[in-house]
Coordinates of C-alpha atoms in Angstrom, one line a residue:
X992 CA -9.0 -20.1 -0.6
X993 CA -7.2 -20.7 -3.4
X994 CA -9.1 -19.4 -6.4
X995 CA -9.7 -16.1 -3.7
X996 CA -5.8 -15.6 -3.5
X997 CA -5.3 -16.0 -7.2
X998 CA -8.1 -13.5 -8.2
X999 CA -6.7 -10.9 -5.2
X1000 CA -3.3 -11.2 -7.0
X1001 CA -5.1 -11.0 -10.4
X1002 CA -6.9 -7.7 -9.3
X1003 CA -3.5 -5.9 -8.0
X1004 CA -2.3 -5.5 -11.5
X1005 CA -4.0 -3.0 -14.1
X1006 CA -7.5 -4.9 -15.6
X1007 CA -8.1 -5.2 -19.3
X1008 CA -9.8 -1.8 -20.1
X1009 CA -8.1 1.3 -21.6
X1010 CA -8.7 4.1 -19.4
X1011 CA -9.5 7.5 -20.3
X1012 CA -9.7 10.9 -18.1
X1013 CA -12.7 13.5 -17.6
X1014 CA -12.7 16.9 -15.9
X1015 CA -15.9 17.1 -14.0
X1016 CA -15.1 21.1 -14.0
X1017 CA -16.7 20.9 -17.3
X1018 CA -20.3 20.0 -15.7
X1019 CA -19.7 22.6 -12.9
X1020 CA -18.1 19.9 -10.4
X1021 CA -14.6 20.3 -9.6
X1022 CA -13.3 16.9 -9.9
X1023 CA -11.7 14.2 -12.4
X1024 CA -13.3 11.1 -13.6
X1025 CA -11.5 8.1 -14.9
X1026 CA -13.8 5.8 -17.6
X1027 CA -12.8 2.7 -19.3
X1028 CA -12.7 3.8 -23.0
X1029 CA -16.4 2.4 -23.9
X1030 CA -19.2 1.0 -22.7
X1031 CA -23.1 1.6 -21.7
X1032 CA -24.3 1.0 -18.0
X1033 CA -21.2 0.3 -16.1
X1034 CA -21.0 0.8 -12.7
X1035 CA -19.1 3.6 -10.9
X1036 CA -17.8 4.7 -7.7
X1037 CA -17.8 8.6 -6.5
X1038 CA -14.6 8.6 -4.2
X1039 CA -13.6 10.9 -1.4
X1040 CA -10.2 12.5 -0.7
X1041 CA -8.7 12.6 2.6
X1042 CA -7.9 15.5 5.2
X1043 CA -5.7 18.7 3.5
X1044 CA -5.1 16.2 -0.1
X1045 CA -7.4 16.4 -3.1
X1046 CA -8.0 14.1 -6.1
X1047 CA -5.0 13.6 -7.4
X1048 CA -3.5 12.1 -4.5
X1049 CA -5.7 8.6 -5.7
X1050 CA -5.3 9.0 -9.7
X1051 CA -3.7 5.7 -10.1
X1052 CA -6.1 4.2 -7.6
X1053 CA -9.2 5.6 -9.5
X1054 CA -7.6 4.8 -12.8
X1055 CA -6.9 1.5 -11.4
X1056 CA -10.7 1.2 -11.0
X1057 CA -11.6 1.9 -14.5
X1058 CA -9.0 -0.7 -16.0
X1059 CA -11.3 -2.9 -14.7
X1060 CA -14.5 -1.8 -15.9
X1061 CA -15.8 0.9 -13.1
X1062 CA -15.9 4.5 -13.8
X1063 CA -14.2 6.1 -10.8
X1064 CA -14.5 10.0 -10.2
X1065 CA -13.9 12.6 -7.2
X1066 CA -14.6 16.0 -6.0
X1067 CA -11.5 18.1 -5.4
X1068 CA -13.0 20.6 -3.3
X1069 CA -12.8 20.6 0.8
X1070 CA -9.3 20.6 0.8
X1071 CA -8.3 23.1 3.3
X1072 CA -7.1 22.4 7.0
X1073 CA -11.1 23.4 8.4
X1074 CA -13.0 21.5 5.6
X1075 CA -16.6 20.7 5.1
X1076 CA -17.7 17.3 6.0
X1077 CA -21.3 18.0 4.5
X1078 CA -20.2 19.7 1.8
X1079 CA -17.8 17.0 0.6
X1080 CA -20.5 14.9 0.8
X1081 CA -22.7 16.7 -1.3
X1082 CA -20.3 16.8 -4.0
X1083 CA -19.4 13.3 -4.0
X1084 CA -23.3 13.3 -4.6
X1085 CA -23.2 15.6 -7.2
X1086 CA -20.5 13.3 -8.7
X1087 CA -22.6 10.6 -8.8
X1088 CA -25.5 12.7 -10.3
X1089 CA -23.1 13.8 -13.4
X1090 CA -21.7 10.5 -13.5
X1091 CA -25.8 9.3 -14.4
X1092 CA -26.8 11.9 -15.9
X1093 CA -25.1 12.8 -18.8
X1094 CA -23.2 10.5 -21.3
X1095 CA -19.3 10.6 -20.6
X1096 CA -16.2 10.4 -23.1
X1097 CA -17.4 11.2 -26.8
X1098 CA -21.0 10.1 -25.6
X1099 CA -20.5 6.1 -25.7
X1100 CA -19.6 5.9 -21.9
X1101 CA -23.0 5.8 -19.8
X1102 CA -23.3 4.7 -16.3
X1103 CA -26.1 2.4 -14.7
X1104 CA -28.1 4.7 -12.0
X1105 CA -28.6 1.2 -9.7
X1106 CA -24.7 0.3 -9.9
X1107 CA -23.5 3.5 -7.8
X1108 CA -21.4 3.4 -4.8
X1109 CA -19.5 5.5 -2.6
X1110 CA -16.0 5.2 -1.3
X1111 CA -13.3 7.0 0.5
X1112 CA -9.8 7.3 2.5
X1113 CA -9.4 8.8 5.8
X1114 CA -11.8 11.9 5.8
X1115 CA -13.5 10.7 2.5
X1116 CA -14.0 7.5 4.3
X1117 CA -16.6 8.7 6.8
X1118 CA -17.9 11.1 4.3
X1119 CA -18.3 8.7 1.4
X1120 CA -21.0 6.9 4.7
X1121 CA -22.6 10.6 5.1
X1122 CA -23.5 10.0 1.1
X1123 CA -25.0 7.4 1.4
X1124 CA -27.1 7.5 4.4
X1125 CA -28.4 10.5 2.3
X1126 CA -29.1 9.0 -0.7
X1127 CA -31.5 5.6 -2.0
X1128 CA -29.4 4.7 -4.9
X1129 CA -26.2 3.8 -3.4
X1130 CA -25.7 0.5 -3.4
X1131 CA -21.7 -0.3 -1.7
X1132 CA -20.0 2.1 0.8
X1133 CA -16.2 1.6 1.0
X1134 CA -14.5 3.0 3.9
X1135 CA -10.8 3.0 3.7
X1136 CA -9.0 3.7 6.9
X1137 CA -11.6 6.3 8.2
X1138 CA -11.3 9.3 10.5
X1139 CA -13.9 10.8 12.4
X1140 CA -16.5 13.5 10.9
X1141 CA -18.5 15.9 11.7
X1142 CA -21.7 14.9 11.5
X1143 CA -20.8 11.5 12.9
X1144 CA -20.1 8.9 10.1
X1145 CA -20.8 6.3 13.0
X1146 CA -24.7 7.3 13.7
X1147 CA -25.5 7.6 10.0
X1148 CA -23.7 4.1 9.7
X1149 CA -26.0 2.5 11.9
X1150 CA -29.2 3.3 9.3
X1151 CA -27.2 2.0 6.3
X1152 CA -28.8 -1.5 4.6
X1153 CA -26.0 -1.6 2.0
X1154 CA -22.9 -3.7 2.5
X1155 CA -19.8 -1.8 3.7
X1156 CA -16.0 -3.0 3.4
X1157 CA -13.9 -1.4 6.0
X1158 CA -10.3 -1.4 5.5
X1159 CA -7.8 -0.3 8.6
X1160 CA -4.5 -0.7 9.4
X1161 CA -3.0 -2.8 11.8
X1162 CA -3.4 -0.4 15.3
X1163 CA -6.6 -1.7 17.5
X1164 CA -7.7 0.9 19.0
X1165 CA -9.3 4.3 17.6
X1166 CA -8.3 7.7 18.1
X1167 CA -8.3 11.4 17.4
X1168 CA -7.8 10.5 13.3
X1169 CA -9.1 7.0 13.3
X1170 CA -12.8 5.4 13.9
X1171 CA -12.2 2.2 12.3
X1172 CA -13.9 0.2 15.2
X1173 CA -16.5 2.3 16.3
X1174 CA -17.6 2.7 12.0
X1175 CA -17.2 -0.8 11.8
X1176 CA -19.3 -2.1 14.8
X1177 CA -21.8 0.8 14.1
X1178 CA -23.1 -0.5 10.3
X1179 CA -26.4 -1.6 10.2
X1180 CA -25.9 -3.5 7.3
X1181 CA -23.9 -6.3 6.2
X1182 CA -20.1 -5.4 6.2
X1183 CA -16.5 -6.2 6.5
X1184 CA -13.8 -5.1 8.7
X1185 CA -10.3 -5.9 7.6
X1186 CA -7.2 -5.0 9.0
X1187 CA -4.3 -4.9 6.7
X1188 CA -0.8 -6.1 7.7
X1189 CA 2.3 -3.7 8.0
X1190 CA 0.0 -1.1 6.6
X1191 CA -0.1 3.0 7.8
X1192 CA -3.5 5.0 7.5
X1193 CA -1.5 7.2 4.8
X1194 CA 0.0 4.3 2.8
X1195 CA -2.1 4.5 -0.3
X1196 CA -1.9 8.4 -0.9
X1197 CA 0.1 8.6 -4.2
X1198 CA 2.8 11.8 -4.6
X1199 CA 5.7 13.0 -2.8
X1200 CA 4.7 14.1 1.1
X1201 CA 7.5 16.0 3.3
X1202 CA 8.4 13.4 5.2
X1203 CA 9.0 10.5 3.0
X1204 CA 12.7 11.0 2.5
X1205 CA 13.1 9.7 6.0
X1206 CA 10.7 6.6 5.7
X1207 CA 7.7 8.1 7.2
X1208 CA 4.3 8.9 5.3
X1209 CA 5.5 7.7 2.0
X1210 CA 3.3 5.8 -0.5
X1211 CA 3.2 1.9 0.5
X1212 CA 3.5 -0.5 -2.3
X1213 CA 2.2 -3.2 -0.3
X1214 CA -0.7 -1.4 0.9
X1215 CA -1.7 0.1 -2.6
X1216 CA -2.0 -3.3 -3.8
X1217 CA -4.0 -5.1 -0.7
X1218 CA -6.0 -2.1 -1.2
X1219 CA -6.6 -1.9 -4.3
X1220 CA -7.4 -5.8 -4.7
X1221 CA -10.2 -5.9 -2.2
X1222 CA -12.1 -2.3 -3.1
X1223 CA -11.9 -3.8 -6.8
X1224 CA -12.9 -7.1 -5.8
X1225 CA -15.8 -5.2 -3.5
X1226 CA -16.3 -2.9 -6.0
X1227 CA -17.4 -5.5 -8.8
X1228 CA -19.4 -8.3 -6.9
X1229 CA -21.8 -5.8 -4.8
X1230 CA -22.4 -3.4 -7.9
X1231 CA -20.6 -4.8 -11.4
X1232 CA -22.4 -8.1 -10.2
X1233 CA -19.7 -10.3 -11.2
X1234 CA -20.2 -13.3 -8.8
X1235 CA -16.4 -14.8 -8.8
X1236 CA -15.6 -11.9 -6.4
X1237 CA -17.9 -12.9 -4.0
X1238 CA -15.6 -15.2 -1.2
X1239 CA -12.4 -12.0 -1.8
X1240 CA -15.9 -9.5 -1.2
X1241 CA -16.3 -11.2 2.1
X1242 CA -14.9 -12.5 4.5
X1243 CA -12.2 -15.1 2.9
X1244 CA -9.0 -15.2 4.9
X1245 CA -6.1 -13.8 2.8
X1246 CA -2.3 -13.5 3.5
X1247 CA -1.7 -9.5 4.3
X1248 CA -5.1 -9.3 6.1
X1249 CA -7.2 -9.8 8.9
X1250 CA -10.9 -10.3 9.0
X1251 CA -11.5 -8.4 12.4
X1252 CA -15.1 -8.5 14.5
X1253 CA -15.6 -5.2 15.9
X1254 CA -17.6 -6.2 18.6
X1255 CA -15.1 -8.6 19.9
X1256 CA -13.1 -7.4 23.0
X1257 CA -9.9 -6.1 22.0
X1258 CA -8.3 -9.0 24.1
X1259 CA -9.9 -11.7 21.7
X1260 CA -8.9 -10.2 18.3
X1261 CA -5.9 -11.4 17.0
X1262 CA -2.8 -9.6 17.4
X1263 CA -0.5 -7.7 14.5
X1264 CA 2.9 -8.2 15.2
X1265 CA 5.1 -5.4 16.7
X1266 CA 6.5 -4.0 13.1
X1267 CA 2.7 -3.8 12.1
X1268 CA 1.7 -2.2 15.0
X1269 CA 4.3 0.6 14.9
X1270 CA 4.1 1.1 11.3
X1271 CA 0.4 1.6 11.8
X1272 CA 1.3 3.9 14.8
X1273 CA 3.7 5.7 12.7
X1274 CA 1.6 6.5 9.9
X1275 CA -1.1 8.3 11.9

């Protein structure tokens, strides 16, 4: 428990890589990549945006990411208010096909085609689990407070084999915007479900939204880190292969978060407290 919390706090600060940034317009993508400044067959992540935002809206996140070794890139297309479900898909696999195929930065950046995954907030987090039910390489699907697609991220859940990390925030029951659950309990593969304390659905999107002078929707310093801690931690056990993360990859208990079982009754799960819920509530 102890070496688990220390390496969580370790892994909310920026990791020892210089980061560098790639437009993916270049190779016909529109999209950014973030790269640590060198290094052959690292491991990378294609990450998707969330409803009526684009890329930029997770640029520290993503370089975030590459400070600690993973190249980190995503599609900024599908961001209107009647987007494409399978087409942001398809681009966050044509992200990972650029991200393989061709050498990045000044050509001394290459990425590892079996140390690909697929991650994603809200939208992107049910889309990033369309990817990867459609592709064999994938080998980590992070959801980050998903929202329901169309197809249904939930049925192509249920055929994945590769470990999934759900993160949601501290409601219990899904909705209109939020599948956590029904995701959750629908992976066929192994995979975590945790709920994050005093956390919104929106908390991690970075950049000034309309209602933030007022305290709602605004960017979540709290959140950002828990987040960002346990998709790095994720992130480099399952396809960096660096087996210190393994217990925060899992199901470790950590202050700020809750290791949920989705096919428990509601009743049985343990409760946030009121402030969590209506945070969570608020932030839909």
């Amino acid at each position: 428990m102890a070496t688990s919390s220390k390496l969580a706090a370790q892994l909310t600060k920026r990791g020892p890589h210089k980061v560098l940034r790639g437009d993916l317009a270049l190779a016909g993508q529109p999209g950014v990549v973030y790269t640590p400044a060198e290094g052959y067959n690292l491991p990378a992540v294609a990450f998707g945006h969330g409803w009526m935002l684009g890329a930029a809206r997770y640029s520290d996140t993503l370089k975030h990411l590459a400070s600690w070794g993973i190249v980190a890139a995503a599609p900024d297309t599908e961001r209107g208010p009647m987007p494409s479900h399978r087409g942001l898909a398809a681009d966050l696999g044509t992200v990972l096909d650029i991200m393989t195929g061709v050498r990045l930065g000044t050509g001394d950046i290459s990425v590892h085609p079996e140390k690909l995954a697929v991650a994603g907030h809200g939208m992107g987090a049910s889309v990033a689990v369309l990817a990867a039910a459609a592709r064999s390489d994938v080998k980590a699907v992070a959801s980050l407070f998903p929202a329901p697609s169309t197809p249904s991220a939930e049925e192509a859940a249920a055929g994945l084999t590769v470990p999934g990390l759900v993160l949601g925030d501290a409601a219990f029951t899904d909705s209109l915007d939020d599948n956590t659950l029904a995701l959750a309990g629908a992976w066929g593969g192994p995979s975590v479900l945790r709920r994050i304390d005093k956390a919104s659905s929106d908390g991690i999107v970075e950049g000034r939204r309309l209602l933030a002078p007022i305290g709602v929707g605004g960017t979540e310093k709290s959140t950002v880190k828990s987040v960002r801690s346990l998709l790095t931690a994720f992130l480099l056990f399952h396809i960096a292969g660096e087996k210190k993360y393994e217990e925060l990859a899992g199901s470790v208990e950590l202050k700020g978060s809750r290791v949920i079982d989705p096919h428990a009754p509601i009743e049985e799960q343990p409760k946030p407290s009121p402030l969590s819920a209506a945070r969570a509530l608020i932030g839909r």
